[in-house]
PDB file of C-alpha atoms and ligand atoms in Angstrom:
ATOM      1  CA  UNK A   1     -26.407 -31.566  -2.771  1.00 49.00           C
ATOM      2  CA  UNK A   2     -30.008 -30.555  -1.979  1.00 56.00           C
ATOM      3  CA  UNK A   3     -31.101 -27.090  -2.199  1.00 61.00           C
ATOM      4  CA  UNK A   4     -31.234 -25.134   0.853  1.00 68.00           C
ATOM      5  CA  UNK A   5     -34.808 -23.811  -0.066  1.00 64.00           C
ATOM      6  CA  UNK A   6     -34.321 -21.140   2.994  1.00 65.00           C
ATOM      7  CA  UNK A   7     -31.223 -19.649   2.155  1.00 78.00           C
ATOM      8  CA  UNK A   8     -31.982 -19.739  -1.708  1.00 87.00           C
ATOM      9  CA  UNK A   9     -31.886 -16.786  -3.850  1.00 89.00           C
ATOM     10  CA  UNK A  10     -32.191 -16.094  -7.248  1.00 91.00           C
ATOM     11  CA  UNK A  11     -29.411 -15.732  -9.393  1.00 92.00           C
ATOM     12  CA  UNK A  12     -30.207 -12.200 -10.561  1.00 91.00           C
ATOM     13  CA  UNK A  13     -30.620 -10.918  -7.260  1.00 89.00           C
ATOM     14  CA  UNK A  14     -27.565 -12.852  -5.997  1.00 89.00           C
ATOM     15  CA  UNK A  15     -25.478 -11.148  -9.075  1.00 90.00           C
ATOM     16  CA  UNK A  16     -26.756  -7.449  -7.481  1.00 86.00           C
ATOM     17  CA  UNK A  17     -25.741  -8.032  -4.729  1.00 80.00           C
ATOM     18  CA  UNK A  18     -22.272  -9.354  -5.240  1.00 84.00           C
ATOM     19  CA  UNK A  19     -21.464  -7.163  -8.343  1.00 83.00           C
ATOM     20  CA  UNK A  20     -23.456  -4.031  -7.926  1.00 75.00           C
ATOM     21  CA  UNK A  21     -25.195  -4.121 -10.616  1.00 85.00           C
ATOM     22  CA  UNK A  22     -28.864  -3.581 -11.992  1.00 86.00           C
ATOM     23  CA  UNK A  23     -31.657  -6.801 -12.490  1.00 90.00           C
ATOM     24  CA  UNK A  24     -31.358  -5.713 -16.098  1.00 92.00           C
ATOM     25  CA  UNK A  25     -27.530  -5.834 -16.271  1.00 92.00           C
ATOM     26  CA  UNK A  26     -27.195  -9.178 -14.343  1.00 92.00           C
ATOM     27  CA  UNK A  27     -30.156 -11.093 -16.805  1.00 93.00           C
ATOM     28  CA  UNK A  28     -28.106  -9.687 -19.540  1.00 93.00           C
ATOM     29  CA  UNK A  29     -24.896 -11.621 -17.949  1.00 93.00           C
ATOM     30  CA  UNK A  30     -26.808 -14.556 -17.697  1.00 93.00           C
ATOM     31  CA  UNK A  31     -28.493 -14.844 -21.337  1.00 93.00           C
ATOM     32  CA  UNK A  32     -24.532 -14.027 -22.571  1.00 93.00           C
ATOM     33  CA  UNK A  33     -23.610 -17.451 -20.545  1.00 93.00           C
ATOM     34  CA  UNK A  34     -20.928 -15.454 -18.781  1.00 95.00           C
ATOM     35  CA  UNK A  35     -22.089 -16.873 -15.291  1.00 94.00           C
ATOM     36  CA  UNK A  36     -21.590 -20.043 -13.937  1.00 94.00           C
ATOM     37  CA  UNK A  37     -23.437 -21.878 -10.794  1.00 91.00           C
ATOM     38  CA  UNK A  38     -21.685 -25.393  -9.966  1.00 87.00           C
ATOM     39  CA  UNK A  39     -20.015 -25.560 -12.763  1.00 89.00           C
ATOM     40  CA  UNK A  40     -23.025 -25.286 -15.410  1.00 91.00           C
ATOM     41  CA  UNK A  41     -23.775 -22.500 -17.501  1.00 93.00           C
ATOM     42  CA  UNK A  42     -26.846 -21.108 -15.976  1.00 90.00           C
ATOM     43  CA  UNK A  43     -29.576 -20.108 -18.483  1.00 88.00           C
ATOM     44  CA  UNK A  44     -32.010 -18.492 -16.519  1.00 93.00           C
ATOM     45  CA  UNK A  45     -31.713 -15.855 -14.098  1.00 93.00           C
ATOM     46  CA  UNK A  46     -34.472 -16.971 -11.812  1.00 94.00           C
ATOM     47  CA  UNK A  47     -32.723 -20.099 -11.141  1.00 93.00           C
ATOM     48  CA  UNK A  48     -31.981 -20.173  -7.279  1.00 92.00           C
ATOM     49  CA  UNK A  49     -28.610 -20.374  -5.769  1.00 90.00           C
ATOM     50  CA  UNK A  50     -27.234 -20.677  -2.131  1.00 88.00           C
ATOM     51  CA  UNK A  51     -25.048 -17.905  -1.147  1.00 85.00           C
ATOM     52  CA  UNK A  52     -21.865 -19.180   0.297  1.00 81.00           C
ATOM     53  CA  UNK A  53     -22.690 -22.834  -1.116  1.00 86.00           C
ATOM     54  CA  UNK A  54     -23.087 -22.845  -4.381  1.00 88.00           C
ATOM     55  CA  UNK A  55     -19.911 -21.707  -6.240  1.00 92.00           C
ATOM     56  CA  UNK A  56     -21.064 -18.909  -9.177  1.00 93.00           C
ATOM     57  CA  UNK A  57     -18.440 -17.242 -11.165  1.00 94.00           C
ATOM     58  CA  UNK A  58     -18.315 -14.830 -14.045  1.00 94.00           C
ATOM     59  CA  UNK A  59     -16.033 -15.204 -16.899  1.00 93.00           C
ATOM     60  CA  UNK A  60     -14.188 -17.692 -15.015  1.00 92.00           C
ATOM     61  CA  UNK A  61     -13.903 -15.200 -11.706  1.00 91.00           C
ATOM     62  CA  UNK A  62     -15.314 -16.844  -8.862  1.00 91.00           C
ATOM     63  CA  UNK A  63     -17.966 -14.517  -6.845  1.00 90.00           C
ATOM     64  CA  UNK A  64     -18.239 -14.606  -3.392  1.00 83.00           C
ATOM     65  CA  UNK A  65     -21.215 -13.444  -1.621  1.00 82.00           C
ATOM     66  CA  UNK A  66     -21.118 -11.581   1.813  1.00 80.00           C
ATOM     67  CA  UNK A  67     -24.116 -11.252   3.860  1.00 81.00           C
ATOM     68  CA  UNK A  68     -22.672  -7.920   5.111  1.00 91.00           C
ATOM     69  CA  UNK A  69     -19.729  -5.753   3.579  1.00 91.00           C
ATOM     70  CA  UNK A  70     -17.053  -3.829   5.495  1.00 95.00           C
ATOM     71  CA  UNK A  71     -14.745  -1.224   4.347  1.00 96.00           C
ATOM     72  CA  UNK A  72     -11.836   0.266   5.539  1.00 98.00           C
ATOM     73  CA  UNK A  73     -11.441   4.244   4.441  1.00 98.00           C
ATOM     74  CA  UNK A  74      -8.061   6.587   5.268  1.00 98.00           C
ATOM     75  CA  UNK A  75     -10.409   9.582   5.408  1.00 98.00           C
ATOM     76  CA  UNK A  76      -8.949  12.449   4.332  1.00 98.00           C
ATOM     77  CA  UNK A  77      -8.820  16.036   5.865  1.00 98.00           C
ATOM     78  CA  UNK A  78     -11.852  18.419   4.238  1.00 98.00           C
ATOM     79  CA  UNK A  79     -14.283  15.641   3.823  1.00 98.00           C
ATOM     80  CA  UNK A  80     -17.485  15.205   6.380  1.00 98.00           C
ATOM     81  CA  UNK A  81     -18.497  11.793   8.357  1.00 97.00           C
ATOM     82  CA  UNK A  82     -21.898  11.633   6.772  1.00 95.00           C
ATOM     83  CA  UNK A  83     -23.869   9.434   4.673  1.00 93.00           C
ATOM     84  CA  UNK A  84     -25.080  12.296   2.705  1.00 91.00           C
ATOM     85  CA  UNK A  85     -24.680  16.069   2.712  1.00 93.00           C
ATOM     86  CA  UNK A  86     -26.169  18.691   0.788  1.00 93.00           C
ATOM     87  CA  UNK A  87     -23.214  21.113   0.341  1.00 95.00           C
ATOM     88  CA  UNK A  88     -19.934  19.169   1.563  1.00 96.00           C
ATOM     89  CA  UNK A  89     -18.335  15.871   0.554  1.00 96.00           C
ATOM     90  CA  UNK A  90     -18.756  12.542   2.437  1.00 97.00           C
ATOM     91  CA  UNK A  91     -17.065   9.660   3.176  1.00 97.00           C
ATOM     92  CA  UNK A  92     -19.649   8.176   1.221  1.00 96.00           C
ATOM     93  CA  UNK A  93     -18.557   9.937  -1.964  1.00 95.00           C
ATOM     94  CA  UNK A  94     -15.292   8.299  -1.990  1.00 96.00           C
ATOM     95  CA  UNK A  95     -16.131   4.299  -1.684  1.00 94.00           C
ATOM     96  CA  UNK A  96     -17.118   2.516  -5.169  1.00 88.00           C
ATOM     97  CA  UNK A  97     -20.548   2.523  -6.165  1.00 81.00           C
ATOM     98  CA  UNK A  98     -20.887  -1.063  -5.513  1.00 73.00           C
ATOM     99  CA  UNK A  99     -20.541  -0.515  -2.156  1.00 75.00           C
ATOM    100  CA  UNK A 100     -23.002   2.256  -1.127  1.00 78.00           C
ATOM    101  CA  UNK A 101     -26.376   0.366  -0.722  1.00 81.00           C
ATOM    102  CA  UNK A 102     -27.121   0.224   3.243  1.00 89.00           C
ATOM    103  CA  UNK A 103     -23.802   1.236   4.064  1.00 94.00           C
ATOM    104  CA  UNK A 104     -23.064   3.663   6.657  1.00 96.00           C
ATOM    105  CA  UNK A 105     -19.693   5.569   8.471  1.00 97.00           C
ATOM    106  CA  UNK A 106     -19.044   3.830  12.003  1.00 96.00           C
ATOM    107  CA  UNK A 107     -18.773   6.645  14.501  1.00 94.00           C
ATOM    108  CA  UNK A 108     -17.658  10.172  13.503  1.00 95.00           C
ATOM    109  CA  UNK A 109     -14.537  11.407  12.942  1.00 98.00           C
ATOM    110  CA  UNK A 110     -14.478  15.298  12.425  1.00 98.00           C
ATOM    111  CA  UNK A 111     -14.100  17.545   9.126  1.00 98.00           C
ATOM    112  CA  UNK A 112     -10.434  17.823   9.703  1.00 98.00           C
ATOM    113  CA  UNK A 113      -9.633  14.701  11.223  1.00 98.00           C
ATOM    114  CA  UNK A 114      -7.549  11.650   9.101  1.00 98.00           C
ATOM    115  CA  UNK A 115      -7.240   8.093   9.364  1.00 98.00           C
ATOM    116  CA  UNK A 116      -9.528   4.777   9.772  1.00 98.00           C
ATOM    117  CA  UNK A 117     -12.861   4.418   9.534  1.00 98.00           C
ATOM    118  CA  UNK A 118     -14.920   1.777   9.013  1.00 98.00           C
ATOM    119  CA  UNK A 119     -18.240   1.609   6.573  1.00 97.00           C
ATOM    120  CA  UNK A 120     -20.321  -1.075   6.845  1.00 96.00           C
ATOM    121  CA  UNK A 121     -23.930  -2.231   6.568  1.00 94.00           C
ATOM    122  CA  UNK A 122     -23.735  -4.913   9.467  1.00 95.00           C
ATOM    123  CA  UNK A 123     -25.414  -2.809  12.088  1.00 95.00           C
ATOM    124  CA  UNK A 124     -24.918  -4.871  15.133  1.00 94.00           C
ATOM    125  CA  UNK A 125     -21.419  -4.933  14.942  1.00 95.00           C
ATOM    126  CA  UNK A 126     -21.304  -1.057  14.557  1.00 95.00           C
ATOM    127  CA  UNK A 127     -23.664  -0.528  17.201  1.00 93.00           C
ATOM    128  CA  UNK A 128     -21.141  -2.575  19.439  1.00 92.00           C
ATOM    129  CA  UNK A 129     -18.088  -1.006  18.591  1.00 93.00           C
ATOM    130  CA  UNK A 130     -20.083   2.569  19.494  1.00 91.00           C
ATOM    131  CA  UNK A 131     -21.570   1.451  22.593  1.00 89.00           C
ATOM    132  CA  UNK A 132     -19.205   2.895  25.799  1.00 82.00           C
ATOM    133  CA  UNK A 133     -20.597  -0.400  27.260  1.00 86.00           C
ATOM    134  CA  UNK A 134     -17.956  -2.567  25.434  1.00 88.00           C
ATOM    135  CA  UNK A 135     -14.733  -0.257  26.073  1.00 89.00           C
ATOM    136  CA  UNK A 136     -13.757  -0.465  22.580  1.00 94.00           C
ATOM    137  CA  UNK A 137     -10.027   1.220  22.143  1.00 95.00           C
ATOM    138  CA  UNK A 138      -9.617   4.077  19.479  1.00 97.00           C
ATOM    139  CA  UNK A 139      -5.895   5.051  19.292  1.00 98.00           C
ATOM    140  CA  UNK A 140      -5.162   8.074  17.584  1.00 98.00           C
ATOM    141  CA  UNK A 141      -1.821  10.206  16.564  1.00 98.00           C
ATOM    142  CA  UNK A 142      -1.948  13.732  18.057  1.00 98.00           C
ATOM    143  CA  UNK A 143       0.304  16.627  17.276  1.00 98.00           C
ATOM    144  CA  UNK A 144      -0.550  19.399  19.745  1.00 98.00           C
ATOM    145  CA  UNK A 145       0.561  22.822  21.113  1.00 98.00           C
ATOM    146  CA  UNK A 146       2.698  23.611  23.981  1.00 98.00           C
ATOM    147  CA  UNK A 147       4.277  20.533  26.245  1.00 98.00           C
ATOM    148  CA  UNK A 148       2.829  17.863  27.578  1.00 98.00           C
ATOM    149  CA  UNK A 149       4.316  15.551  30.490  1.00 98.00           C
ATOM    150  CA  UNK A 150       2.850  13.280  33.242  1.00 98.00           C
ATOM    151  CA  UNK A 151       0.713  16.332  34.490  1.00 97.00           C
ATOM    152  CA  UNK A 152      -1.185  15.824  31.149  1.00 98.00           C
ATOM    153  CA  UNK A 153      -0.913  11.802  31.301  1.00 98.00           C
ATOM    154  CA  UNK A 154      -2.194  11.851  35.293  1.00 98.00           C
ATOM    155  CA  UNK A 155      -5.042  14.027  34.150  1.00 98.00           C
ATOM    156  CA  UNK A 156      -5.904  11.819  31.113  1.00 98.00           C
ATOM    157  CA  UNK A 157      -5.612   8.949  32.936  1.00 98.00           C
ATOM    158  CA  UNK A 158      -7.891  10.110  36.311  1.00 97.00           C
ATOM    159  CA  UNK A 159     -11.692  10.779  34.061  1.00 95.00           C
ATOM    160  CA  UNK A 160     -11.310  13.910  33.324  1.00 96.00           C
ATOM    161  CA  UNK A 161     -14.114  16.548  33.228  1.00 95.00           C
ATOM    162  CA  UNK A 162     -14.391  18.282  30.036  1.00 96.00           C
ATOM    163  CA  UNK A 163     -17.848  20.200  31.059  1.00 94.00           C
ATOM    164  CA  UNK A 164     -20.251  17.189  29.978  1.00 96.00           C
ATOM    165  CA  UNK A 165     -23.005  15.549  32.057  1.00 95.00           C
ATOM    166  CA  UNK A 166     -20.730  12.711  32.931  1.00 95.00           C
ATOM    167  CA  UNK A 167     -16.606  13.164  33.334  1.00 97.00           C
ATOM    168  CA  UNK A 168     -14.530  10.996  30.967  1.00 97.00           C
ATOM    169  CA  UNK A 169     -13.501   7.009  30.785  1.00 96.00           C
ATOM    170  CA  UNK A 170      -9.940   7.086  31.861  1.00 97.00           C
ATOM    171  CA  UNK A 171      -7.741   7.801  28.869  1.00 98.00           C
ATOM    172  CA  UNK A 172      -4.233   6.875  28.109  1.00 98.00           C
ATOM    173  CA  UNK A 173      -1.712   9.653  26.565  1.00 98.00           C
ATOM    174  CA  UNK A 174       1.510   8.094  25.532  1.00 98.00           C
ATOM    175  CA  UNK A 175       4.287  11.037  24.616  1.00 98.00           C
ATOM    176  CA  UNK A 176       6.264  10.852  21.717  1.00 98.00           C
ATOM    177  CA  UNK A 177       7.648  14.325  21.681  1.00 98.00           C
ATOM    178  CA  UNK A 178       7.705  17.474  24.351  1.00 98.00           C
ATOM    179  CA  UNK A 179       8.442  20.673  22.820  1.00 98.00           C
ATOM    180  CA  UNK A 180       6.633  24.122  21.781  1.00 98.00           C
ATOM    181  CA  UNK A 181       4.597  21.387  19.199  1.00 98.00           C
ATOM    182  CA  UNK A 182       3.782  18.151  21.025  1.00 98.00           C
ATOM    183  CA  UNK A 183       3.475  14.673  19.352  1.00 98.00           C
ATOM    184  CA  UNK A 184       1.319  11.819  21.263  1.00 98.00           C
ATOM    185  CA  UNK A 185      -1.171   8.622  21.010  1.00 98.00           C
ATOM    186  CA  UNK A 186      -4.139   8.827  22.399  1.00 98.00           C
ATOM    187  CA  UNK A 187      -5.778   5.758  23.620  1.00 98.00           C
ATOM    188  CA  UNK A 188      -9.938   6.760  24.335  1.00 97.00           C
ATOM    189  CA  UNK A 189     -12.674   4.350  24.546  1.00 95.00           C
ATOM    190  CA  UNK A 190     -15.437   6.455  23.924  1.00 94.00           C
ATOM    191  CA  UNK A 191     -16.503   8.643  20.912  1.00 93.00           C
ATOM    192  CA  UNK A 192     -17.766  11.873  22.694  1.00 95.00           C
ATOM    193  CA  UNK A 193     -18.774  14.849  20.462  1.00 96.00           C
ATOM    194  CA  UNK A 194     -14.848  16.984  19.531  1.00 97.00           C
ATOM    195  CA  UNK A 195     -13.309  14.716  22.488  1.00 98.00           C
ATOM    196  CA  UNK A 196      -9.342  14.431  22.049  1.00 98.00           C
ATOM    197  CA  UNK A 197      -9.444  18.259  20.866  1.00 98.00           C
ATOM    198  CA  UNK A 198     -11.638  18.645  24.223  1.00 98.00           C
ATOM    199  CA  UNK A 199      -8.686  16.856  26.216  1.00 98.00           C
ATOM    200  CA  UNK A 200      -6.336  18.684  25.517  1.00 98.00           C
ATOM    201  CA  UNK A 201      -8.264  21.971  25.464  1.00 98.00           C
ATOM    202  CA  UNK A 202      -8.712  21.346  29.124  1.00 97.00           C
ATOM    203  CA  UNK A 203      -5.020  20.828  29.810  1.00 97.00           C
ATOM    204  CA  UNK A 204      -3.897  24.066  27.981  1.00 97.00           C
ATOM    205  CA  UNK A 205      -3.181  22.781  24.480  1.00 98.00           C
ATOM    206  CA  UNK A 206      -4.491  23.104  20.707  1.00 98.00           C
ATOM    207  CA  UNK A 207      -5.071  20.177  18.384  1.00 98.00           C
ATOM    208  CA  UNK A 208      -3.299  20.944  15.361  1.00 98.00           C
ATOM    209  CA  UNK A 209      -3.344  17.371  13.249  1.00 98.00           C
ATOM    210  CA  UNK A 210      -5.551  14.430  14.495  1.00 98.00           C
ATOM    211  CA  UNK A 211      -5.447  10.968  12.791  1.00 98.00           C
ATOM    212  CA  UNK A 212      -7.056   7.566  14.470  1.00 98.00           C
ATOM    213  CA  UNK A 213      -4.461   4.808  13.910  1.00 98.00           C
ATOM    214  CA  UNK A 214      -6.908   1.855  15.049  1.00 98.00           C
ATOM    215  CA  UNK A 215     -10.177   1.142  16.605  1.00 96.00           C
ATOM    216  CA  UNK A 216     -10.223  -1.804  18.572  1.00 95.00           C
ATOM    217  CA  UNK A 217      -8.339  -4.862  17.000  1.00 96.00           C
ATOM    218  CA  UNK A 218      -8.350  -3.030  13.875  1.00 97.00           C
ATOM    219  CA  UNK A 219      -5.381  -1.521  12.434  1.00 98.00           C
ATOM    220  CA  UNK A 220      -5.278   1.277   9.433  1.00 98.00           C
ATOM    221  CA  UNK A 221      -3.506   0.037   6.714  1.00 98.00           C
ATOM    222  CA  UNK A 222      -0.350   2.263   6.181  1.00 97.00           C
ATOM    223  CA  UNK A 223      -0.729   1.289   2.256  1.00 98.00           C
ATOM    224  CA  UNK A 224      -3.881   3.419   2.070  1.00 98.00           C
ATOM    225  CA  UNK A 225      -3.188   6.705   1.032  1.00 98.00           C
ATOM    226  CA  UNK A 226      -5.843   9.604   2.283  1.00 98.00           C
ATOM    227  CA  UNK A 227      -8.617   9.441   0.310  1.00 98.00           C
ATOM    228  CA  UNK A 228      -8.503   5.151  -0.343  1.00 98.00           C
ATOM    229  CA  UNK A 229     -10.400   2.664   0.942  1.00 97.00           C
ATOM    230  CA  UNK A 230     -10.057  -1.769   0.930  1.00 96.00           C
ATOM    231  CA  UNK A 231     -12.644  -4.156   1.892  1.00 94.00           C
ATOM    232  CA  UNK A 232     -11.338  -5.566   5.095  1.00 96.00           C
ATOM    233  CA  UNK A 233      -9.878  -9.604   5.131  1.00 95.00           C
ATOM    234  CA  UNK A 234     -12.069 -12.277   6.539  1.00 91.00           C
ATOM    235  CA  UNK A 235      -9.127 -12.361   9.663  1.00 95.00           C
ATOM    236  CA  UNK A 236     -10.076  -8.649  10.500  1.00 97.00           C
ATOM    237  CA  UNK A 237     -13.919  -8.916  10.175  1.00 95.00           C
ATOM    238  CA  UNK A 238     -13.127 -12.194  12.454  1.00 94.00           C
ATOM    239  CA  UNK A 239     -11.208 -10.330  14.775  1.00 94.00           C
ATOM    240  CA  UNK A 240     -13.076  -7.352  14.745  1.00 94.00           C
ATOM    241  CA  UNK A 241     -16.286  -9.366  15.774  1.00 92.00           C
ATOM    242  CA  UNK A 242     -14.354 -11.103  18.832  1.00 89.00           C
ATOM    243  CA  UNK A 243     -12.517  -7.626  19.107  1.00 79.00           C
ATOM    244  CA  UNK A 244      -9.373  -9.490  19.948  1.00 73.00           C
ATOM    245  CA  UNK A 245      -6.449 -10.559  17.988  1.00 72.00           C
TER     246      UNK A 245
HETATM  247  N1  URA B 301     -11.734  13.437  18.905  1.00 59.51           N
HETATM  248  C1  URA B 301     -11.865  14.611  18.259  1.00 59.51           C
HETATM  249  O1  URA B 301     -11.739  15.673  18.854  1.00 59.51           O
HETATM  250  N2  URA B 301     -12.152  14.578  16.943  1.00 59.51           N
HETATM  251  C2  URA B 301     -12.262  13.431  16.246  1.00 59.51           C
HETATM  252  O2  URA B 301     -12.495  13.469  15.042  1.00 59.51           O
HETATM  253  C3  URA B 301     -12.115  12.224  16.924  1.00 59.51           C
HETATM  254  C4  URA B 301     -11.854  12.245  18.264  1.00 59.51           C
END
């Protein structure tokens, strides 16, 4: 096959940016002839390859390059939604180091909220996700105090004013559990500054555990334990793209 002189790389470079690892540590790979490129034992590390055409492997694993990279994180509690912070730990401090370069948190979730997040580097697609343009759902688990009932939903549901420029999207609030402690979903489509603990303030009630569940097609993986992250499969970056599924 003839060499796709645009989309060419060299090998080294191609071997950072799959693996992670330094110019010096991927020519060393190549000059042990641990790395492969269609099927020959490649011998210099300038020699060009074509991402997602030419097949490279290293000791026999096959490498796949990505153009972007997208993580999946079950944030934990204590930890902030930054890409760096000078006193306080990030999200960023608990993805592997392979996957830090360019990579950034979509959207916020606060200090002592759980649950999904995505990190990414493909900007575009986390700038559409953000945008209140494209009505992209966040679900969320809620436990709350004091009741709530279809006073709360009807108030969720009508835009509610919670003292900013502009009053709310309709929300939806599905109930779980009524009591002295309160268990919902919350169903929001934008990503305003404290806003589900700014909900309820305004009907009478106090977040006391917030975790988002999903954000648009995407779902957080119940294997992930707080704290863990995955890359995500090539069906959720496709369906996260078309957000449908
Ligand atoms: N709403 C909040 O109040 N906090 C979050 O972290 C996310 C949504």
């Amino acid at each position: 096959m003839e060499m796709d002189v645009m989309k060419a790389m060299r090998l080294d470079k191609f071997l950072c940016a799959v693996c992670g690892c330094t110019r010096s540590e991927a020519k060393k790979m190549v000059r042990q002839g641990r790395v492969l490129a269609a099927g020959e034992t490649v011998k210099k590390p300038e020699q060009k390859v074509v991402p997602g055409q030419d097949e490279v492997t290293l000791d026999g694993k096959e490498l796949k390059y990505r153009e972007y990279e997208y993580l999946m994180l079950n944030k934990p509690k204590g930890v902030v939604t930054a890409t760096r912070d000078s006193r306080e730990q990030t999200v960023m401090d608990l993805i592997p180091e392979v996957h830090k370069k360019g990579m950034f948190p979509v959207g916020r979730l606060d200090k002592d909220t759980e649950g999904l997040l995505l990190i990414t580097n493909d900007g575009e697609l986390g700038h559409r996700l953000l945008s209140p343009k494209h009505h992209v759902t966040k679900r969320y688990s809620v436990t709350v105090t004091g009741q709530i009932g279809r006073a709360q939903q009807e108030v969720f549901e009508s835009g509610m004013d919670i003292g900013d420029e502009k009053p709310l999207k309709p929300a939806r609030l599905k109930i779980l559990k009524s009591g002295e402690v309160s268990e919902a979903e919350v169903f929001i489509t934008e990503g305003r500054f404290h806003q589900i603990k700014r909900m309820f303030e305004a009907v009478g009630s106090q977040v006391l555990k917030l975790k988002r569940l999903s954000m648009g097609p995407l779902l957080l993986d119940p294997e992930l334990l707080p704290g863990q992250s995955r890359e995500l499969t090539e069906e959720e970056i496709r369906c996260l793209k078309e957000n449908q599924c």
